[in-house]
Short mmCIF file of C-alpha atoms and ligand atoms in Angstrom, two decimals:
data_model
loop_
_atom_site.label_atom_id
_atom_site.label_comp_id
_atom_site.label_asym_id
_atom_site.label_seq_id
_atom_site.Cartn_x
_atom_site.Cartn_y
_atom_site.Cartn_z
CA MET N 732 0.92 -23.65 -8.60
CA ARG N 733 -2.37 -22.01 -7.69
CA ILE N 734 -2.28 -19.60 -4.73
CA LEU N 735 -5.29 -18.30 -2.85
CA GLY N 736 -4.68 -14.89 -1.23
CA ILE N 737 -6.83 -13.66 1.66
CA GLU N 738 -6.73 -10.06 2.95
CA THR N 739 -8.76 -8.66 5.88
CA SER N 740 -6.27 -6.37 7.66
CA CYS N 741 -8.42 -3.23 7.62
CA ASP N 742 -11.67 -2.47 5.81
CA GLU N 743 -11.42 -4.52 2.62
CA THR N 744 -12.52 -8.16 2.59
CA ALA N 745 -10.58 -9.62 -0.31
CA ALA N 746 -9.71 -12.96 -1.87
CA ALA N 747 -7.75 -13.65 -5.04
CA LEU N 748 -6.63 -16.67 -7.00
CA ILE N 749 -3.35 -16.57 -8.88
CA HIS N 750 -1.90 -19.27 -11.08
CA VAL N 751 1.88 -19.48 -11.58
CA LYS N 752 3.52 -21.85 -14.03
CA GLY N 753 7.01 -21.73 -15.46
CA GLY N 754 7.61 -18.15 -14.35
CA HIS N 755 4.33 -17.06 -15.93
CA PHE N 756 1.47 -15.86 -13.77
CA SER N 757 -2.19 -15.15 -14.33
CA ILE N 758 -4.68 -13.51 -12.02
CA GLU N 759 -7.69 -15.79 -12.21
CA LYS N 760 -9.81 -13.96 -9.65
CA ASN N 761 -9.43 -10.73 -7.72
CA ILE N 762 -12.46 -10.14 -5.49
CA ILE N 763 -12.57 -7.07 -3.25
CA PHE N 764 -15.48 -6.17 -1.02
CA SER N 765 -14.81 -2.65 0.19
CA GLN N 766 -16.46 -1.38 3.36
CA ILE N 767 -15.94 2.26 2.36
CA ASP N 768 -19.70 2.92 2.15
CA ILE N 769 -20.15 1.48 5.65
CA HIS N 770 -17.39 3.67 7.14
CA HIS N 771 -18.50 6.77 5.26
CA ALA N 772 -20.91 7.75 8.01
CA THR N 773 -18.21 7.72 10.72
CA GLY N 774 -15.55 9.33 8.50
CA GLY N 775 -13.14 6.51 9.34
CA VAL N 776 -12.85 2.83 10.19
CA VAL N 777 -14.44 1.64 13.45
CA PRO N 778 -12.52 -1.62 14.17
CA GLU N 779 -15.50 -3.44 15.72
CA VAL N 780 -17.71 -2.60 12.72
CA ALA N 781 -14.98 -3.60 10.26
CA ALA N 782 -14.46 -6.99 11.93
CA ARG N 783 -18.16 -7.82 12.00
CA ASN N 784 -18.44 -7.02 8.31
CA HIS N 785 -15.45 -9.24 7.52
CA VAL N 786 -17.24 -12.10 9.33
CA THR N 787 -20.35 -11.78 7.18
CA THR N 788 -18.51 -11.17 3.91
CA ILE N 789 -15.52 -13.51 3.95
CA ILE N 790 -17.39 -16.67 2.88
CA PRO N 791 -19.22 -15.16 -0.14
CA VAL N 792 -15.98 -13.43 -1.22
CA LEU N 793 -14.07 -16.74 -0.94
CA GLN N 794 -16.79 -18.65 -2.79
CA GLU N 795 -16.54 -16.21 -5.68
CA ALA N 796 -12.74 -16.40 -5.76
CA VAL N 797 -12.33 -20.15 -5.43
CA GLU N 798 -15.40 -21.64 -7.17
CA LYS N 799 -14.20 -25.21 -7.81
CA ASN N 800 -10.47 -24.44 -7.98
CA ILE N 801 -8.91 -25.76 -4.80
CA PRO N 802 -5.55 -23.93 -4.47
CA ASN N 803 -2.18 -25.57 -3.80
CA VAL N 804 -1.21 -22.90 -1.27
CA ILE N 805 -3.15 -20.49 0.97
CA ALA N 806 -1.58 -17.08 1.65
CA VAL N 807 -3.13 -14.83 4.28
CA THR N 808 -2.31 -11.42 5.72
CA ALA N 809 -1.23 -12.08 9.32
CA GLY N 810 -0.30 -8.45 10.10
CA PRO N 811 0.13 -5.56 10.54
CA GLY N 812 -3.40 -4.26 10.88
CA LEU N 813 -6.46 -4.25 13.11
CA VAL N 814 -6.38 -7.33 15.37
CA THR N 815 -10.06 -8.19 15.11
CA SER N 816 -10.07 -7.73 11.33
CA LEU N 817 -6.90 -9.80 10.87
CA LEU N 818 -8.36 -12.59 13.03
CA VAL N 819 -11.19 -13.18 10.56
CA GLY N 820 -8.81 -13.77 7.64
CA VAL N 821 -6.28 -15.78 9.62
CA GLU N 822 -8.85 -18.08 11.26
CA THR N 823 -10.54 -18.67 7.90
CA ALA N 824 -7.19 -19.48 6.27
CA ARG N 825 -6.24 -21.86 9.09
CA THR N 826 -9.54 -23.69 8.75
CA LEU N 827 -9.11 -24.03 4.97
CA SER N 828 -5.51 -25.20 5.41
CA TYR N 829 -6.70 -27.94 7.79
CA LEU N 830 -9.68 -28.98 5.65
CA TRP N 831 -7.93 -28.96 2.28
CA LYS N 832 -4.60 -30.17 3.71
CA LYS N 833 -2.82 -27.35 1.86
CA PRO N 834 0.16 -25.38 3.18
CA LEU N 835 -0.33 -21.96 4.68
CA VAL N 836 1.83 -18.84 4.19
CA ALA N 837 1.58 -15.94 6.67
CA VAL N 838 2.14 -12.79 4.61
CA ASN N 839 3.11 -9.38 5.92
CA HIS N 840 0.64 -6.82 4.55
CA ILE N 841 3.41 -4.33 3.71
CA GLU N 842 5.30 -7.04 1.85
CA GLY N 843 2.08 -7.55 -0.12
CA HIS N 844 2.10 -3.85 -1.07
CA ILE N 845 5.70 -4.27 -2.27
CA TYR N 846 4.90 -7.36 -4.37
CA ALA N 847 1.94 -5.55 -5.96
CA ASN N 848 4.71 -4.27 -8.25
CA TRP N 849 5.00 -7.77 -9.70
CA LEU N 850 1.37 -7.73 -10.85
CA GLU N 851 -0.01 -6.28 -14.02
CA GLY N 852 -3.58 -5.59 -15.17
CA GLN N 853 -6.54 -7.10 -13.38
CA GLN N 854 -7.50 -10.52 -14.79
CA SER N 855 -4.33 -10.32 -16.83
CA SER N 856 -1.19 -12.33 -17.00
CA GLY N 857 2.50 -11.82 -17.53
CA PHE N 858 5.98 -13.13 -16.92
CA LEU N 859 7.04 -12.92 -13.31
CA SER N 860 10.66 -12.47 -14.21
CA ALA N 861 10.10 -9.86 -16.90
CA SER N 862 6.91 -7.76 -16.63
CA TRP N 863 8.00 -4.40 -15.20
CA ARG N 864 11.69 -5.26 -15.43
CA ILE N 865 11.66 -5.34 -19.22
CA GLY N 866 14.84 -3.79 -20.48
CA MET N 867 16.77 -4.50 -17.29
CA THR N 868 19.85 -6.55 -17.88
CA ARG N 869 21.07 -6.39 -14.29
CA SER N 870 19.57 -7.41 -10.95
CA ILE N 871 16.65 -5.35 -9.71
CA PHE N 872 18.32 -5.27 -6.30
CA PRO N 873 19.19 -3.15 -4.40
CA THR N 874 15.72 -1.65 -4.51
CA VAL N 875 14.50 1.33 -2.55
CA VAL N 876 10.82 0.95 -1.70
CA LEU N 877 8.61 3.85 -0.67
CA ILE N 878 5.63 2.51 1.28
CA VAL N 879 2.80 5.01 1.64
CA SER N 880 -0.45 3.65 3.06
CA GLY N 881 -3.08 4.55 5.63
CA GLY N 882 -1.00 3.20 8.50
CA HIS N 883 2.57 3.24 7.18
CA THR N 884 5.03 5.65 5.61
CA GLU N 885 8.50 4.23 5.34
CA LEU N 886 11.51 3.89 3.11
CA VAL N 887 12.79 0.34 2.98
CA LEU N 888 15.91 -1.03 1.32
CA MET N 889 15.11 -4.37 -0.34
CA LYS N 890 18.35 -6.27 -0.84
CA ASP N 891 16.80 -9.45 -2.22
CA HIS N 892 13.45 -11.25 -2.19
CA GLY N 893 12.29 -11.12 1.42
CA VAL N 894 15.37 -9.23 2.70
CA TYR N 895 14.48 -5.78 4.01
CA GLU N 896 16.20 -3.01 5.97
CA LEU N 897 14.39 0.01 7.35
CA LEU N 898 15.89 3.31 6.17
CA GLY N 899 13.39 5.54 7.94
CA LYS N 900 9.72 5.95 8.74
CA THR N 901 7.22 8.51 9.94
CA ARG N 902 7.54 9.79 13.49
CA ASP N 903 3.81 10.40 13.72
CA ASP N 904 1.04 10.25 11.10
CA ALA N 905 1.31 8.13 7.96
CA ALA N 906 0.88 9.92 4.62
CA GLY N 907 -2.54 8.29 3.99
CA GLU N 908 -3.63 9.19 7.50
CA ALA N 909 -2.70 12.83 6.78
CA PHE N 910 -4.79 12.75 3.58
CA ASP N 911 -7.73 11.29 5.54
CA LYS N 912 -7.49 13.77 8.45
CA ILE N 913 -7.02 16.82 6.24
CA ALA N 914 -9.95 15.79 4.04
CA LYS N 915 -12.05 15.75 7.22
CA ILE N 916 -10.86 19.26 8.17
CA LEU N 917 -11.74 20.51 4.68
CA GLY N 918 -15.18 18.85 4.77
CA LEU N 919 -14.28 16.31 2.07
CA ASP N 920 -15.26 12.64 1.83
CA TYR N 921 -13.69 9.51 3.34
CA PRO N 922 -11.24 8.12 2.24
CA GLY N 923 -9.42 11.42 2.03
CA GLY N 924 -6.76 10.53 -0.56
CA PRO N 925 -9.01 10.26 -3.62
CA ALA N 926 -11.21 13.11 -2.30
CA ILE N 927 -8.24 15.50 -1.97
CA ALA N 928 -6.84 14.50 -5.38
CA GLN N 929 -10.26 15.17 -6.89
CA ALA N 930 -10.67 18.55 -5.13
CA ALA N 931 -7.15 19.58 -6.21
CA LYS N 932 -8.15 19.19 -9.86
CA LYS N 933 -10.55 22.13 -9.40
CA CYS N 934 -7.74 24.53 -8.46
CA THR N 935 -7.12 26.79 -11.43
CA HIS N 936 -4.26 28.84 -10.00
CA ASN N 937 -1.49 26.58 -11.22
CA GLY N 938 0.66 27.26 -8.15
CA SER N 939 0.27 31.06 -8.26
CA HIS N 940 -1.67 31.20 -4.98
CA THR N 941 1.32 30.07 -2.95
CA ASP N 942 1.77 33.50 -1.31
CA THR N 943 -1.50 33.11 0.54
CA ILE N 944 -1.74 29.33 0.67
CA CYS N 945 1.66 28.08 1.64
CA LEU N 946 2.22 24.96 3.73
CA PRO N 947 5.44 23.64 5.28
CA ARG N 948 7.46 20.71 3.84
CA PRO N 949 8.16 18.93 7.16
CA MET N 950 11.62 17.37 7.52
CA MET N 951 12.32 17.72 3.80
CA ASP N 952 15.87 18.90 4.32
CA THR N 953 16.89 16.68 7.24
CA GLN N 954 19.68 14.27 6.33
CA ASN N 955 17.76 11.16 7.39
CA PHE N 956 14.92 9.16 5.95
CA GLU N 957 12.34 10.02 8.58
CA PHE N 958 9.04 11.77 7.96
CA SER N 959 6.53 13.77 9.96
CA PHE N 960 3.07 14.72 8.74
CA SER N 961 1.16 15.71 11.89
CA GLY N 962 2.39 19.35 11.66
CA LEU N 963 0.83 19.64 8.21
CA LYS N 964 -2.53 18.74 9.69
CA THR N 965 -2.24 21.54 12.25
CA ALA N 966 -1.06 23.99 9.56
CA VAL N 967 -4.11 23.21 7.41
CA LEU N 968 -6.41 23.49 10.42
CA TYR N 969 -5.19 27.06 11.21
CA LEU N 970 -5.02 28.13 7.57
CA PHE N 971 -8.60 27.05 6.85
CA ARG N 972 -9.80 28.63 10.11
CA ASP N 973 -8.12 31.94 9.13
CA MET N 974 -9.92 31.72 5.78
CA LYS N 975 -13.23 31.50 7.69
CA LYS N 976 -13.59 27.94 6.37
CA ASN N 977 -14.67 29.36 3.03
CA LYS N 978 -15.22 26.40 0.68
CA LYS N 979 -13.89 28.33 -2.30
CA TYR N 980 -10.34 27.84 -0.91
CA VAL N 981 -10.66 24.04 -0.59
CA PRO N 982 -9.28 23.18 -4.09
CA CYS N 983 -6.22 25.43 -3.56
CA ILE N 984 -5.51 24.08 -0.07
CA ALA N 985 -5.94 20.52 -1.39
CA THR N 986 -3.43 21.23 -4.19
CA GLU N 987 -0.89 22.78 -1.85
CA PHE N 988 -1.25 19.97 0.71
CA GLN N 989 -0.90 17.26 -1.94
CA GLN N 990 2.18 19.02 -3.32
CA ALA N 991 3.73 19.38 0.14
CA VAL N 992 3.37 15.63 0.75
CA CYS N 993 4.74 14.81 -2.73
CA ASP N 994 7.73 17.16 -2.30
CA VAL N 995 8.79 15.54 0.98
CA LEU N 996 8.25 11.94 -0.14
CA ILE N 997 10.02 12.48 -3.46
CA ALA N 998 13.02 14.40 -2.02
CA LYS N 999 13.75 11.60 0.48
CA THR N 1000 13.16 8.77 -1.98
CA VAL N 1001 15.52 10.31 -4.54
CA ARG N 1002 18.14 10.83 -1.83
CA ALA N 1003 17.80 7.20 -0.70
CA ALA N 1004 18.08 5.95 -4.29
CA GLU N 1005 21.29 7.96 -4.74
CA LYS N 1006 22.81 6.96 -1.40
CA TYR N 1007 22.16 3.24 -1.82
CA ARG N 1008 22.84 3.22 -5.58
CA ALA N 1009 19.45 1.62 -6.11
CA HIS N 1010 18.93 -0.26 -9.34
CA THR N 1011 15.16 0.18 -8.91
CA VAL N 1012 12.70 2.26 -6.90
CA LEU N 1013 9.30 0.76 -6.15
CA LEU N 1014 6.20 2.47 -4.80
CA GLY N 1015 3.53 0.72 -2.74
CA GLY N 1016 0.42 1.34 -0.60
CA GLY N 1017 -2.85 3.23 -1.11
CA VAL N 1018 -1.23 6.67 -1.52
CA ALA N 1019 0.79 5.24 -4.44
CA ALA N 1020 -2.48 5.53 -6.40
CA ASN N 1021 -2.01 9.30 -6.30
CA VAL N 1022 -1.32 10.50 -9.85
CA SER N 1023 0.77 13.52 -8.79
CA LEU N 1024 3.02 11.35 -6.64
CA ARG N 1025 3.44 8.69 -9.34
CA THR N 1026 4.28 11.09 -12.15
CA GLN N 1027 6.44 13.48 -10.16
CA LEU N 1028 8.46 10.66 -8.55
CA LYS N 1029 9.18 9.16 -11.97
CA GLN N 1030 10.26 12.57 -13.33
CA ALA N 1031 12.47 13.35 -10.32
CA LEU N 1032 14.22 9.97 -10.49
CA ALA N 1033 14.79 10.34 -14.23
CA ARG N 1034 16.36 13.74 -13.55
CA HIS N 1035 18.55 12.88 -10.55
CA THR N 1036 19.40 9.20 -10.96
CA PRO N 1037 18.62 8.23 -14.57
CA SER N 1038 20.07 4.72 -14.30
CA THR N 1039 17.48 3.82 -11.64
CA LEU N 1040 14.37 2.15 -13.02
CA SER N 1041 11.19 3.12 -11.18
CA HIS N 1042 7.87 1.34 -11.02
CA CYS N 1043 4.43 1.82 -9.42
CA PRO N 1044 1.74 -0.85 -9.23
CA GLU N 1045 -1.42 -0.24 -11.22
CA PRO N 1046 -3.83 1.87 -9.08
CA ILE N 1047 -6.15 -1.14 -8.50
CA PHE N 1048 -3.21 -2.95 -6.86
CA CYS N 1049 -2.06 0.07 -4.77
CA THR N 1050 -5.02 0.00 -2.40
CA ASP N 1051 -5.70 -3.13 -0.35
CA ASN N 1052 -6.35 -6.29 -2.35
CA ALA N 1053 -5.64 -10.02 -2.06
CA ALA N 1054 -3.81 -10.50 -5.38
CA MET N 1055 -0.78 -8.77 -3.83
CA ILE N 1056 -0.98 -11.18 -0.85
CA ALA N 1057 -1.16 -14.18 -3.20
CA ILE N 1058 1.87 -13.07 -5.24
CA ALA N 1059 3.91 -12.34 -2.09
CA GLY N 1060 2.77 -15.77 -0.85
CA TYR N 1061 4.08 -17.33 -4.05
CA PHE N 1062 7.63 -16.08 -3.37
CA HIS N 1063 7.48 -17.61 0.12
CA ALA N 1064 5.99 -20.86 -1.18
CA LYS N 1065 8.87 -21.13 -3.66
CA LYS N 1066 11.18 -21.34 -0.64
CA ARG N 1067 8.70 -23.62 1.19
CA ASP N 1068 8.43 -20.92 3.83
CA TYR N 1069 5.18 -22.22 5.31
CA THR N 1070 3.46 -21.75 8.67
CA ASP N 1071 1.83 -24.70 10.42
CA TRP N 1072 -1.88 -23.93 10.71
CA LYS N 1073 -1.76 -25.03 14.35
CA LYS N 1074 0.81 -22.34 15.12
CA SER N 1075 -0.24 -19.50 12.84
CA GLU N 1076 -1.35 -16.36 14.61
CA VAL N 1077 -2.18 -12.69 14.10
CA ARG N 1078 0.76 -10.26 14.40
CA ALA N 1079 -0.86 -6.83 14.59
CA GLN N 1080 2.45 -4.93 14.93
CA TRP N 1081 4.52 -7.02 12.50
CA GLU N 1082 7.15 -4.90 10.71
CA VAL N 1083 8.28 -6.07 7.28
CA TYR N 1084 11.96 -5.41 8.12
CA GLU N 1085 11.96 -7.42 11.40
O1 LIG J 2037 -2.90 0.64 1.48
P1 LIG J 2037 -4.25 1.12 1.81
O2 LIG J 2037 -5.39 0.75 0.91
O3 LIG J 2037 -4.65 0.65 3.25
C1 LIG J 2037 -3.70 0.53 4.27
O4 LIG J 2037 -2.96 -0.46 4.27
O5 LIG J 2037 -3.64 1.49 5.08
O6 LIG J 2037 -4.16 2.71 1.94
C2 LIG J 2037 -5.26 3.47 2.25
C3 LIG J 2037 -4.85 4.93 2.24
C4 LIG J 2037 -5.94 5.87 2.72
O7 LIG J 2037 -5.40 6.71 3.70
C5 LIG J 2037 -6.35 6.62 1.48
O8 LIG J 2037 -6.78 7.95 1.75
C6 LIG J 2037 -5.07 6.61 0.67
O9 LIG J 2037 -4.53 5.33 0.89
N1 LIG J 2037 -5.32 6.80 -0.77
C7 LIG J 2037 -4.84 7.86 -1.47
C8 LIG J 2037 -5.34 7.72 -2.79
N2 LIG J 2037 -6.09 6.58 -2.84
C9 LIG J 2037 -6.06 6.03 -1.59
N3 LIG J 2037 -4.06 8.88 -1.10
C10 LIG J 2037 -3.75 9.82 -2.03
N4 LIG J 2037 -4.21 9.78 -3.31
C11 LIG J 2037 -4.99 8.75 -3.73
N5 LIG J 2037 -5.42 8.72 -4.99
ZN1 LIG J 2038 -2.62 -1.57 2.78
#
């Protein structure tokens, strides 16, 4: 089965072609046109600008992905995301479904981030049933999934393929949003995540500056799985103002902020893994590309719950892409969970655990 994935929920226009046969998959094409350079000037995504760029880019991106390989199934992100951006992908997918007479799968973007864990290297291939589960003799479920993206921060319990329960989510800003906003305060580039991670590398104090640069760990010790990151933004704003916005402190503030976010996310994920006796912990979303988060989460799980296997997607599959939509689409197609193109629509607020 060949699945075409289409992703236009925010500022990446992406299309990917995945081939699955006998439990073996290969990523034939993974095309991503990022609008980062376009949104650089405004320091964030302007929905109207993003949508217009999807309109002009979607056809060339699709041409490159499909070439002459008409897929058996079309999988498209139907939500959550920016309505006008989502519309471009969904309307294109509906048109292709009608023209090619191929079934359509409406994929939840967050579910795509979860299934990014089933992918391996770009242009590579692997066994769907083995890849990251090598060595596991028992079911991967129950799985605790930490979703950390630009718009979402949530802990989800995955009981089976497509069966999700919300454990807790952010009360205000998402983790990626906090990275983006704090980068702006510190005068760093957009998107803020990679910019902060890069700036943090220049801090040479190895944690010893924490007397002067000390940020809160919001909600770290509350006995629930909720998060809050907006207070961190305010704390950084006042701290940097008190330091007369001297650029020499930026690497240390970036390190401390990154560590504060990691501490909170990791503490709650470990607690959830213990409470729900998770067989696996998966990471997903753009912030999952953060090296500190990836390595520290793995270490903490190995320390506290050694029987839990943890996995992060490769960094290329953490940020928005269409291969993750195609692979999530495959699991729906297997169950013939299709959407009639006449009825398919954008669901901007669609929660994965609904
Ligand atoms: O999943 P994603 O590509 O888009 C959404 O679905 O929102 O996530 C984008 C977010 C941005 O906020 C970006 O700053 C953050 O992921 N991000 C990172 C890193 N790379 C991207 N955050 C921390 N460290 C990174 N290396
Ligand atoms: Zn995303």
